[in-house]
Short mmCIF file of C-alpha atoms in Angstrom, two decimals:
data_model
loop_
_atom_site.label_atom_id
_atom_site.label_comp_id
_atom_site.label_asym_id
_atom_site.label_seq_id
_atom_site.Cartn_x
_atom_site.Cartn_y
_atom_site.Cartn_z
CA MET A 32 86.16 -117.63 66.21
CA SER A 33 88.83 -117.05 63.59
CA LEU A 34 91.52 -114.42 63.96
CA MET A 35 89.74 -112.36 61.29
CA HIS A 36 86.47 -112.41 63.23
CA ALA A 37 88.24 -111.62 66.49
CA HIS A 38 89.95 -108.60 64.93
CA LEU A 39 86.77 -107.46 63.21
CA PHE A 40 84.91 -107.77 66.48
CA MET A 41 87.51 -105.70 68.34
CA LEU A 42 87.43 -103.02 65.66
CA LEU A 43 83.64 -102.84 65.66
CA LEU A 44 83.66 -102.62 69.43
CA ALA A 45 86.06 -99.67 69.28
CA VAL A 46 83.97 -97.94 66.59
CA ALA A 47 80.79 -98.53 68.62
CA ALA A 48 82.47 -97.08 71.74
CA PHE A 49 83.51 -94.05 69.70
CA LEU A 50 79.96 -93.58 68.40
CA VAL A 51 78.44 -94.01 71.86
CA ALA A 52 80.76 -91.27 73.12
CA ALA A 53 79.80 -89.06 70.16
CA SER A 54 76.09 -89.71 70.70
CA VAL A 55 76.35 -88.85 74.41
CA ALA A 56 78.30 -85.67 73.61
CA GLY A 57 75.76 -84.76 70.93
CA TYR A 58 72.89 -85.33 73.36
CA ILE A 59 74.48 -83.15 76.06
CA LEU A 60 75.24 -80.38 73.54
CA GLU A 61 71.64 -80.49 72.35
CA ARG A 62 70.26 -80.30 75.90
CA ARG A 63 72.59 -77.42 76.79
CA LEU A 64 72.70 -75.31 73.66
CA SER A 65 69.86 -76.29 71.39
CA PRO A 66 66.87 -77.62 73.35
CA ASP A 67 64.46 -76.21 70.76
CA GLY A 68 66.47 -77.48 67.78
CA SER A 69 67.53 -73.98 66.75
CA ASN A 70 71.31 -74.47 66.64
CA ALA A 71 72.02 -75.62 63.08
CA VAL A 72 75.55 -76.87 63.80
CA ILE A 73 74.40 -79.11 66.65
CA GLU A 74 71.36 -80.35 64.72
CA ASN A 75 73.63 -81.24 61.81
CA LEU A 76 76.13 -82.90 64.14
CA ASN A 77 73.44 -85.11 65.64
CA ALA A 78 72.00 -85.97 62.23
CA ARG A 79 75.52 -86.96 61.18
CA ILE A 80 76.06 -89.14 64.24
CA LYS A 81 72.76 -90.93 63.63
CA ALA A 82 73.71 -91.50 59.99
CA TRP A 83 77.10 -92.80 61.17
CA TRP A 84 75.35 -95.42 63.27
CA ALA A 85 73.37 -96.56 60.24
CA MET A 86 76.48 -96.63 58.03
CA VAL A 87 78.50 -98.57 60.59
CA VAL A 88 75.72 -101.14 61.01
CA LEU A 89 75.48 -101.52 57.22
CA MET A 90 79.27 -101.91 56.92
CA ALA A 91 79.31 -104.45 59.72
CA ILE A 92 76.60 -106.51 58.03
CA ALA A 93 78.55 -106.35 54.76
CA PHE A 94 81.76 -107.43 56.50
CA ILE A 95 80.01 -110.36 58.14
CA GLY A 96 78.62 -111.22 54.70
CA GLY A 97 82.23 -111.46 53.54
CA ARG A 98 83.24 -111.08 49.91
CA ALA A 99 79.68 -111.03 48.49
CA GLY A 100 78.50 -108.56 51.13
CA VAL A 101 81.34 -106.09 50.55
CA ILE A 102 81.10 -106.27 46.75
CA LEU A 103 77.32 -105.77 46.80
CA LEU A 104 77.56 -102.86 49.25
CA PHE A 105 80.13 -100.99 47.16
CA ALA A 106 78.33 -101.82 43.89
CA PHE A 107 75.28 -100.12 45.37
CA CYS A 108 77.41 -97.15 46.53
CA SER A 109 78.77 -96.85 42.98
CA PHE A 110 75.25 -96.90 41.58
CA ALA A 111 74.00 -94.22 43.97
CA ALA A 112 77.11 -92.09 43.41
CA LEU A 113 76.84 -92.39 39.61
CA ARG A 114 73.17 -91.37 39.84
CA GLU A 115 74.20 -88.25 41.77
CA PHE A 116 77.11 -87.43 39.46
CA VAL A 117 75.17 -87.81 36.20
CA THR A 118 72.33 -85.66 37.59
CA LEU A 119 74.75 -82.72 37.71
CA THR A 120 76.23 -83.18 34.23
CA ASN A 121 75.26 -81.58 30.92
CA ALA A 122 74.20 -84.92 29.48
CA ARG A 123 71.75 -84.51 26.61
CA ARG A 124 69.35 -86.70 24.68
CA ALA A 125 72.22 -87.83 22.46
CA ASP A 126 74.05 -89.26 25.49
CA HIS A 127 71.11 -91.36 26.60
CA TRP A 128 72.52 -94.66 25.40
CA ALA A 129 76.01 -93.84 26.62
CA LEU A 130 74.56 -93.20 30.10
CA ALA A 131 72.35 -96.29 29.99
CA ALA A 132 75.46 -98.30 29.08
CA ALA A 133 77.37 -96.71 31.96
CA PHE A 134 74.70 -97.74 34.48
CA PHE A 135 73.57 -101.10 33.15
CA LEU A 136 76.63 -102.43 31.35
CA VAL A 137 79.89 -100.90 32.58
CA LEU A 138 78.98 -100.77 36.30
CA PRO A 139 77.78 -104.40 36.62
CA VAL A 140 80.62 -105.71 34.43
CA GLN A 141 83.22 -103.85 36.52
CA TYR A 142 81.90 -105.39 39.75
CA TYR A 143 81.57 -108.81 38.11
CA LEU A 144 85.24 -108.62 37.13
CA VAL A 145 86.14 -107.64 40.69
CA TRP A 146 84.06 -110.60 41.90
CA VAL A 147 85.85 -113.11 39.64
CA ASP A 148 89.16 -111.34 40.36
CA TRP A 149 90.06 -110.60 36.74
CA TYR A 150 92.57 -107.87 37.59
CA GLY A 151 93.92 -107.58 34.04
CA LEU A 152 90.51 -106.51 32.77
CA TYR A 153 88.92 -104.58 35.64
CA SER A 154 91.94 -102.30 35.89
CA ILE A 155 91.48 -101.21 32.25
CA LEU A 156 87.77 -101.73 31.56
CA ILE A 157 86.85 -98.12 32.34
CA PRO A 158 90.09 -96.24 31.55
CA VAL A 159 90.46 -98.02 28.18
CA TYR A 160 87.27 -99.67 26.94
CA ALA A 161 84.63 -97.35 28.39
CA PHE A 162 86.83 -94.39 27.50
CA LEU A 163 86.65 -95.37 23.84
CA LEU A 164 83.15 -96.86 23.78
CA MET A 165 81.23 -93.97 25.38
CA PRO A 166 82.26 -91.26 22.87
CA ILE A 167 81.45 -93.64 20.01
CA ILE A 168 77.91 -94.17 21.32
CA SER A 169 77.40 -90.44 21.84
CA ALA A 170 78.87 -89.59 18.42
CA LEU A 171 76.49 -91.97 16.62
CA ARG A 172 73.62 -89.63 17.50
CA GLY A 173 75.36 -86.82 15.65
CA ASP A 174 74.87 -84.13 18.31
CA THR A 175 78.13 -82.15 18.46
CA ASP A 176 77.01 -79.43 20.90
CA HIS A 177 79.48 -79.39 23.83
CA TYR A 178 80.54 -82.84 22.67
CA LEU A 179 83.94 -82.86 24.37
CA ILE A 180 82.48 -81.64 27.67
CA ARG A 181 79.69 -84.22 27.63
CA VAL A 182 82.02 -87.09 26.81
CA ALA A 183 84.54 -86.00 29.45
CA GLU A 184 81.77 -85.76 32.07
CA VAL A 185 80.52 -89.28 31.44
CA GLN A 186 84.08 -90.61 31.60
CA TRP A 187 84.78 -88.73 34.83
CA ALA A 188 81.56 -90.00 36.30
CA LEU A 189 82.60 -93.59 35.56
CA MET A 190 86.16 -93.13 36.80
CA ILE A 191 85.09 -91.47 40.04
CA CYS A 192 81.96 -93.40 40.90
CA VAL A 193 82.68 -96.88 39.51
CA PHE A 194 86.38 -97.38 38.83
CA CYS A 195 87.71 -95.78 42.02
CA VAL A 196 84.99 -97.09 44.34
CA SER A 197 85.38 -100.64 42.99
CA HIS A 198 88.96 -100.65 44.25
CA VAL A 199 87.66 -100.94 47.80
CA PRO A 200 86.21 -104.46 47.30
CA ALA A 201 89.14 -105.22 44.95
CA LEU A 202 91.30 -105.25 48.11
CA LEU A 203 89.65 -108.60 48.90
CA SER A 204 91.50 -110.35 46.10
CA LEU A 205 95.05 -109.33 47.00
CA GLN A 206 97.12 -112.37 47.96
CA ILE A 207 99.32 -111.51 50.90
CA PRO A 208 101.40 -114.37 52.36
CA GLY A 209 100.43 -115.04 55.96
CA TYR A 210 97.32 -112.86 55.68
CA GLU A 211 95.02 -115.31 53.86
CA GLY A 212 91.31 -115.05 54.64
CA ARG A 213 91.64 -111.72 56.44
CA ASN A 214 91.51 -109.27 53.53
CA VAL A 215 88.18 -107.87 54.74
CA LEU A 216 90.26 -106.21 57.46
CA LEU A 217 92.20 -104.29 54.78
CA VAL A 218 88.88 -102.82 53.66
CA ALA A 219 88.05 -102.01 57.27
CA PHE A 220 91.49 -100.39 57.73
CA LEU A 221 91.02 -98.18 54.66
CA VAL A 222 87.46 -97.18 55.56
CA VAL A 223 88.21 -96.50 59.23
CA VAL A 224 91.33 -94.43 58.50
CA VAL A 225 89.75 -92.36 55.76
CA GLN A 226 86.50 -91.69 57.61
CA LEU A 227 88.23 -91.02 60.91
CA SER A 228 90.53 -88.62 59.08
CA ASP A 229 87.45 -86.75 57.82
CA VAL A 230 85.88 -86.68 61.28
CA LEU A 231 89.12 -85.62 62.98
CA GLN A 232 89.72 -82.87 60.41
CA TYR A 233 86.22 -81.62 61.24
CA VAL A 234 86.85 -81.81 65.00
CA TRP A 235 90.33 -80.18 64.87
CA GLY A 236 88.98 -77.55 62.49
CA LYS A 237 86.09 -76.71 64.85
CA LEU A 238 88.42 -76.59 67.87
CA LEU A 239 91.46 -74.76 66.51
CA GLY A 240 90.69 -73.83 62.90
CA ARG A 241 91.88 -70.32 62.02
CA ARG A 242 93.55 -70.24 58.60
CA LYS A 243 91.43 -71.42 55.69
CA ILE A 244 93.22 -73.73 53.26
CA ALA A 245 91.09 -73.15 50.17
CA PRO A 246 88.45 -70.56 51.00
CA LEU A 247 87.03 -70.59 47.47
CA LEU A 248 86.52 -74.34 47.46
CA SER A 249 85.56 -75.25 50.97
CA PRO A 250 85.15 -72.65 53.72
CA SER A 251 85.24 -75.31 56.44
CA LYS A 252 88.67 -76.73 55.58
CA THR A 253 91.44 -75.13 57.65
CA VAL A 254 95.19 -75.64 57.93
CA GLU A 255 94.77 -76.60 61.59
CA GLY A 256 92.03 -79.09 60.76
CA PHE A 257 94.09 -80.57 57.94
CA VAL A 258 97.30 -80.99 59.96
CA GLY A 259 95.54 -82.20 63.09
CA GLY A 260 93.21 -84.53 61.19
CA VAL A 261 95.89 -86.08 59.00
CA ALA A 262 98.33 -86.46 61.91
CA SER A 263 95.80 -88.07 64.22
CA ALA A 264 94.45 -90.34 61.46
CA THR A 265 98.04 -91.41 60.76
CA ALA A 266 98.50 -92.19 64.44
CA VAL A 267 95.24 -94.17 64.59
CA GLY A 268 96.25 -96.03 61.40
CA ALA A 269 99.59 -96.95 62.96
CA GLY A 270 97.72 -98.08 66.06
CA LEU A 271 95.63 -100.43 63.91
CA TRP A 272 98.69 -102.32 62.61
CA TRP A 273 97.63 -105.49 64.47
CA MET A 274 94.79 -106.12 62.06
CA THR A 275 96.90 -105.53 58.94
CA PRO A 276 99.87 -107.31 57.30
CA PHE A 277 101.95 -104.16 57.94
CA THR A 278 104.42 -103.15 60.66
CA ILE A 279 103.51 -100.15 62.83
CA ILE A 280 105.63 -97.81 60.70
CA GLN A 281 104.22 -99.19 57.45
CA ALA A 282 100.64 -98.93 58.73
CA GLY A 283 101.32 -95.32 59.73
CA LEU A 284 102.80 -94.43 56.33
CA LEU A 285 99.91 -96.06 54.47
CA ALA A 286 97.44 -94.26 56.74
CA LEU A 287 99.25 -91.01 55.93
CA ALA A 288 98.89 -91.69 52.19
CA ILE A 289 95.21 -92.57 52.68
CA ALA A 290 94.50 -89.44 54.73
CA LEU A 291 96.32 -87.15 52.27
CA MET A 292 94.54 -88.60 49.24
CA GLY A 293 91.29 -88.43 51.14
CA PHE A 294 91.78 -84.76 51.93
CA PHE A 295 92.62 -83.84 48.35
CA GLY A 296 89.78 -86.01 47.06
CA GLY A 297 87.40 -83.98 49.19
CA LEU A 298 88.90 -80.80 47.77
CA VAL A 299 88.49 -81.95 44.15
CA MET A 300 84.91 -83.02 44.70
CA SER A 301 84.22 -79.64 46.34
CA ALA A 302 85.58 -77.94 43.23
CA ILE A 303 83.10 -79.87 41.09
CA LYS A 304 80.24 -78.94 43.44
CA ARG A 305 81.26 -75.26 43.30
CA ASP A 306 81.40 -75.44 39.52
CA ARG A 307 77.84 -76.81 39.46
CA GLY A 308 76.58 -74.42 42.14
CA VAL A 309 75.39 -77.06 44.60
CA LYS A 310 76.16 -77.52 48.27
CA ASP A 311 75.72 -81.27 48.40
CA TRP A 312 75.78 -84.03 45.81
CA GLY A 313 72.48 -85.45 47.02
CA HIS A 314 70.23 -85.79 50.04
CA LEU A 315 70.06 -89.49 50.86
CA ILE A 316 72.32 -89.50 53.93
CA ALA A 317 70.86 -87.17 56.56
CA GLY A 318 73.38 -84.56 57.74
CA HIS A 319 76.00 -85.65 55.22
CA GLY A 320 74.31 -84.90 51.88
CA GLY A 321 74.65 -87.49 49.17
CA PHE A 322 76.67 -90.66 48.71
CA ILE A 323 79.53 -88.81 47.00
CA ASP A 324 79.70 -86.37 49.92
CA ARG A 325 80.45 -89.30 52.21
CA LEU A 326 82.56 -91.25 49.71
CA ASP A 327 84.68 -88.44 48.25
CA SER A 328 87.75 -89.15 50.36
CA VAL A 329 87.44 -92.94 49.89
CA ILE A 330 87.19 -92.41 46.14
CA PHE A 331 90.65 -90.90 45.87
CA SER A 332 92.42 -93.03 48.44
CA ALA A 333 91.09 -96.47 47.45
CA PRO A 334 92.95 -96.99 44.15
CA ILE A 335 96.19 -95.57 45.60
CA PHE A 336 96.01 -97.75 48.72
CA PHE A 337 95.14 -100.74 46.53
CA HIS A 338 98.16 -100.26 44.28
CA LEU A 339 100.59 -99.52 47.11
CA VAL A 340 99.59 -102.73 48.88
CA ARG A 341 99.48 -104.70 45.66
CA TYR A 342 102.96 -103.57 44.61
CA TRP A 343 104.74 -104.21 47.89
CA TRP A 344 102.77 -106.94 49.64
CA SER A 345 100.72 -108.95 47.17
CA LEU A 346 101.89 -111.99 45.22
CA THR A 347 99.60 -111.33 42.25
CA MET B 410 42.79 -108.64 44.03
CA TYR B 411 43.43 -105.94 46.61
CA ILE B 412 46.70 -107.59 47.65
CA VAL B 413 47.81 -107.86 44.03
CA THR B 414 47.24 -104.16 43.35
CA ARG B 415 48.91 -103.15 46.63
CA ALA B 416 51.93 -105.30 45.76
CA ALA B 417 52.07 -103.84 42.26
CA ALA B 418 51.86 -100.32 43.67
CA MET B 419 54.70 -101.00 46.13
CA ALA B 420 56.83 -102.55 43.35
CA ILE B 421 56.29 -99.52 41.13
CA ILE B 422 57.16 -97.14 43.98
CA VAL B 423 60.33 -99.08 44.86
CA PHE B 424 61.34 -99.04 41.20
CA ALA B 425 60.67 -95.29 40.95
CA ARG B 426 62.81 -94.67 44.04
CA PHE B 427 65.57 -96.90 42.69
CA LEU B 428 65.73 -94.92 39.46
CA THR B 429 65.20 -91.41 40.75
CA ALA B 430 65.82 -91.33 44.53
CA VAL B 431 62.87 -88.93 44.32
CA ARG B 432 62.36 -86.39 47.09
CA GLY B 433 59.31 -84.29 47.82
CA ILE B 434 59.92 -80.64 48.70
CA TRP B 435 57.04 -78.86 50.39
CA GLN B 436 57.46 -75.21 49.64
CA GLY B 437 54.45 -73.19 50.70
CA SER B 438 52.10 -76.06 51.47
CA GLU B 439 52.23 -79.07 53.77
CA PRO B 440 51.38 -82.74 53.24
CA VAL B 441 48.17 -82.55 55.26
CA PRO B 442 45.03 -84.65 54.70
CA ARG B 443 43.02 -81.97 52.94
CA GLN B 444 41.16 -82.39 49.69
CA ARG B 445 43.22 -80.97 46.85
CA ILE B 446 43.73 -80.77 43.14
CA TYR B 447 47.45 -81.16 42.46
CA PHE B 448 48.35 -79.73 39.06
CA ALA B 449 51.74 -80.52 37.55
CA ASN B 450 53.96 -80.24 34.51
CA HIS B 451 53.73 -83.27 32.26
CA ALA B 452 56.80 -84.62 30.50
CA SER B 453 56.62 -88.36 31.08
CA HIS B 454 54.23 -91.22 31.72
CA GLY B 455 55.88 -91.58 35.10
CA ASP B 456 54.88 -88.10 36.32
CA PHE B 457 51.99 -89.08 38.54
CA ILE B 458 53.95 -92.06 39.84
CA LEU B 459 56.59 -89.67 41.22
CA ILE B 460 53.95 -87.43 42.83
CA TRP B 461 52.30 -90.54 44.25
CA THR B 462 55.64 -91.81 45.55
CA VAL B 463 56.45 -88.70 47.57
CA LEU B 464 52.94 -88.29 49.04
CA PRO B 465 52.60 -89.77 52.54
CA PRO B 466 50.77 -93.15 52.29
CA ARG B 467 47.70 -91.72 54.03
CA LEU B 468 47.28 -89.08 51.32
CA ARG B 469 48.34 -91.41 48.53
CA GLY B 470 45.38 -93.71 49.11
CA LYS B 471 42.98 -90.81 48.56
CA THR B 472 44.76 -89.25 45.58
CA ARG B 473 43.82 -90.27 42.04
CA PRO B 474 45.51 -89.22 38.80
CA VAL B 475 43.34 -87.94 35.96
CA ALA B 476 44.45 -89.59 32.74
CA GLY B 477 43.43 -90.11 29.12
CA SER B 478 41.33 -93.22 28.59
CA ASP B 479 42.68 -93.62 25.04
CA TYR B 480 46.10 -94.48 26.51
CA TRP B 481 45.21 -96.29 29.71
CA LEU B 482 42.53 -98.58 28.28
CA LYS B 483 44.57 -99.71 25.28
CA THR B 484 46.03 -102.93 26.73
CA PRO B 485 45.05 -105.14 29.70
CA LEU B 486 48.35 -104.30 31.44
CA ARG B 487 47.81 -100.55 31.14
CA ARG B 488 44.23 -100.98 32.31
CA PHE B 489 45.46 -102.95 35.34
CA ILE B 490 48.11 -100.36 36.22
CA GLY B 491 46.01 -97.29 35.45
CA CYS B 492 42.69 -98.33 36.95
CA GLY B 493 43.60 -101.15 39.31
CA VAL B 494 46.81 -99.87 40.87
CA PHE B 495 46.46 -96.11 40.68
CA GLY B 496 42.69 -95.80 40.56
CA ALA B 497 43.04 -93.32 37.70
CA VAL B 498 40.06 -91.13 36.87
CA LEU B 499 39.83 -91.78 33.14
CA ILE B 500 38.56 -89.14 30.76
CA ASP B 501 38.06 -89.26 27.02
CA ARG B 502 40.18 -86.54 25.47
CA ASP B 503 38.45 -86.79 22.10
CA ARG B 504 35.60 -84.25 21.93
CA GLU B 505 33.89 -86.11 19.08
CA SER B 506 33.66 -89.56 20.63
CA ARG B 507 33.14 -88.74 24.28
CA ARG B 508 29.81 -89.35 25.88
CA GLU B 509 30.43 -87.62 29.18
CA ASP B 510 31.89 -84.25 30.12
CA PRO B 511 35.38 -84.75 31.68
CA ILE B 512 34.68 -81.96 34.19
CA GLU B 513 31.67 -83.87 35.52
CA ILE B 514 33.73 -87.05 35.86
CA MET B 515 36.41 -85.19 37.83
CA ALA B 516 33.84 -83.37 39.97
CA ARG B 517 32.24 -86.70 40.84
CA ALA B 518 35.61 -88.07 41.97
CA LEU B 519 36.06 -84.95 44.13
CA ASP B 520 32.57 -85.37 45.59
CA ALA B 521 33.53 -88.94 46.53
CA GLY B 522 36.28 -87.47 48.70
CA SER B 523 39.31 -88.04 46.46
CA SER B 524 42.09 -85.60 45.73
CA LEU B 525 43.13 -85.37 42.08
CA ILE B 526 46.36 -85.09 40.13
CA VAL B 527 45.85 -83.23 36.86
CA PHE B 528 48.15 -82.17 34.05
CA PRO B 529 46.71 -78.93 32.66
CA GLU B 530 49.00 -78.97 29.62
CA GLY B 531 46.65 -81.72 28.43
CA THR B 532 49.41 -83.85 26.94
CA ARG B 533 53.04 -84.68 27.53
CA ASN B 534 55.37 -81.79 26.86
CA GLU B 535 57.89 -82.97 24.29
CA THR B 536 59.10 -79.52 23.30
CA ASP B 537 62.05 -77.51 24.61
CA ALA B 538 59.68 -75.07 26.32
CA PRO B 539 59.47 -75.62 30.08
CA LEU B 540 55.66 -75.58 30.10
CA LEU B 541 52.99 -75.68 27.39
CA PRO B 542 49.92 -73.39 27.54
CA PHE B 543 47.23 -74.71 29.90
CA LYS B 544 43.98 -76.22 28.64
CA SER B 545 40.91 -74.69 30.19
CA GLY B 546 39.72 -77.84 32.03
CA ILE B 547 41.39 -76.85 35.30
CA TYR B 548 39.53 -73.54 35.24
CA HIS B 549 36.16 -75.18 34.69
CA LEU B 550 36.93 -77.72 37.41
CA ALA B 551 37.91 -74.95 39.84
CA ARG B 552 34.67 -73.12 39.05
CA THR B 553 32.58 -76.24 39.60
CA ARG B 554 34.20 -77.05 42.98
CA PRO B 555 35.58 -73.72 44.23
CA GLU B 556 36.06 -74.99 47.78
CA VAL B 557 38.83 -77.44 46.78
CA GLU B 558 42.31 -75.91 46.87
CA LEU B 559 44.71 -76.20 43.95
CA VAL B 560 48.38 -77.01 44.59
CA PRO B 561 51.01 -76.47 41.88
CA VAL B 562 53.55 -79.32 41.61
CA TRP B 563 56.80 -79.06 39.67
CA ILE B 564 58.45 -82.34 38.62
CA GLU B 565 62.15 -81.86 37.88
CA ASN B 566 64.36 -84.13 35.79
CA LEU B 567 62.00 -87.01 35.02
CA ASN B 568 62.01 -86.04 31.34
CA ARG B 569 65.77 -86.68 31.36
CA VAL B 570 65.32 -90.11 32.95
CA MET B 571 63.38 -91.35 29.96
CA PRO B 572 63.16 -88.95 27.03
CA LYS B 573 60.48 -89.59 24.41
CA GLY B 574 61.28 -92.49 22.15
CA GLU B 575 63.71 -94.16 24.56
CA PHE B 576 62.76 -97.35 26.36
CA VAL B 577 65.71 -97.77 28.73
CA PRO B 578 65.61 -95.28 31.62
CA VAL B 579 68.74 -93.58 32.94
CA PRO B 580 68.83 -93.21 36.73
CA LEU B 581 68.88 -89.54 37.72
CA ILE B 582 67.82 -87.78 40.90
CA CYS B 583 64.37 -86.19 40.59
CA THR B 584 62.55 -83.75 42.82
CA VAL B 585 58.85 -83.01 43.21
CA THR B 586 58.18 -79.51 44.55
CA PHE B 587 54.80 -78.58 45.98
CA GLY B 588 53.97 -74.87 45.94
CA ALA B 589 51.47 -72.75 47.87
CA ALA B 590 47.81 -73.67 47.48
CA MET B 591 45.63 -71.35 45.40
CA ARG B 592 41.90 -70.89 44.69
CA LEU B 593 39.83 -69.40 41.92
CA GLY B 594 39.09 -65.74 42.68
CA ALA B 595 35.43 -64.67 42.99
CA GLU B 596 35.53 -62.47 39.89
CA GLU B 597 38.48 -64.13 38.18
CA GLY B 598 38.10 -64.87 34.47
CA LYS B 599 39.37 -67.88 32.60
CA GLU B 600 42.47 -66.32 31.01
CA ALA B 601 43.50 -64.59 34.23
CA PHE B 602 43.15 -67.77 36.28
CA LEU B 603 44.98 -69.97 33.78
CA GLY B 604 47.78 -67.40 33.58
CA ARG B 605 48.04 -67.24 37.37
CA ALA B 606 48.08 -71.03 37.73
CA ARG B 607 50.68 -71.44 35.01
CA GLY B 608 52.77 -68.68 36.60
CA ALA B 609 52.62 -70.41 39.99
CA LEU B 610 53.92 -73.61 38.41
CA MET B 611 56.67 -71.82 36.46
CA ALA B 612 57.75 -70.01 39.63
CA LEU B 613 58.49 -73.38 41.25
CA SER B 614 60.69 -74.36 38.34
CA SER B 615 62.73 -71.15 38.42
CA LYS B 616 63.18 -71.50 42.18
CA LEU B 617 64.67 -74.88 41.53
CA THR B 618 67.07 -73.53 38.97
CA GLU B 619 68.18 -70.84 41.40
CA ALA B 620 68.70 -73.33 44.20
CA ASN B 621 70.69 -75.61 41.93
CA GLY B 622 72.57 -72.83 40.20
#
């Protein structure tokens, strides 16, 4: 067993232990407080824990599948997220080809470039080429109604759902001396820190939450949840230094950056949901809502984490 | 042959789910094995596929779409999909050329135990209006078989997935909302019934808009 597999195995074991504890707690809460399924919070909690199991199993399979597995998994996440995002936009008939190009041209090309590790192109494909191509396609139809809004929405959809998400598998191609063949663990580090930060914000918020941080955007986000969640995610990130190329301090600082970006990512995506008058982006992940609801914090932290690591640690 | 049509049906359903992540919302009725006439808004050739996709497999096997023979008999592929895969009840929409009354054809399918999917607008709605006026067929069918309940079904977003004239679909999330079952009243006239049925369908659409802002 390679060092990478040993570390991955230890991490999965820890995550599984955490989920077993959560499942047991959820079961006891249900027996005590909601035997007839009437307590919505507990029902939602248990639905979330079940979905977590499924997501962890899927992630584990992808990790074992290595580079191909991780790229395919996140390409599918991008597709599902883009489908949710575009559903909520003002896209009209005239944007049909621009949207078809976003789904069937830009998305596959972006992930192909990540696959062949063409950094110079995948880092500008969407911000430069799609940014210019999409409005051209939409303009050719000659429909000027809300043109700027429609074009901006398609571009945002691509940036959020494809560009940002693709930076998770892009971590696989960073070349870090002494860390060869273990980059999958960088993906695991990012995903574990960002998701744990979300969970811990939820837990701290439920336990101690008093002051709301942004009542208009997200009634469940509190100062106590934010501070407690970010601090404990930072601590967990530091504690995971052994599977990264970082020192304890570095791992903690990167985890802090990840948790902060994740928090604000969630806030931004809430603002979009409020604007569109929906509670969730979709319905495919029981208890969580849609793919974007689960990915929102990864979306904002992935490109930042990627560039921090690339700038200071990578040779390329 | 049975295996081929089953495989084709599964492939079409997987493809529909891939494009639309479609979800059935039961609002006022339940997916129970009872004989029904589902009537829905019609904006796309994929409409009955979405309804079919969200029906539980047990109901799906007994539910047949009613469709125009002029379209579904045109090519061997359409004939295979329409008749073979979906078991469509084909009716001739042209009054001049038809040899059999469409109502009788539908009633016969009901008598054989099937549920039906009908589109009372008669044709695909390609206008900006949410719903075209209903043709009277659904009234005559309800009068012929008054014991079968009618369930309104609103299909949301599929017209945006593939607008008329486009041949590449855009993946968007669709919903199929089933409303409360209704029956023809004892003394109810044609206009009153058609208005009530159309209203029931429209009500599902406005509920959706409210829920989604």
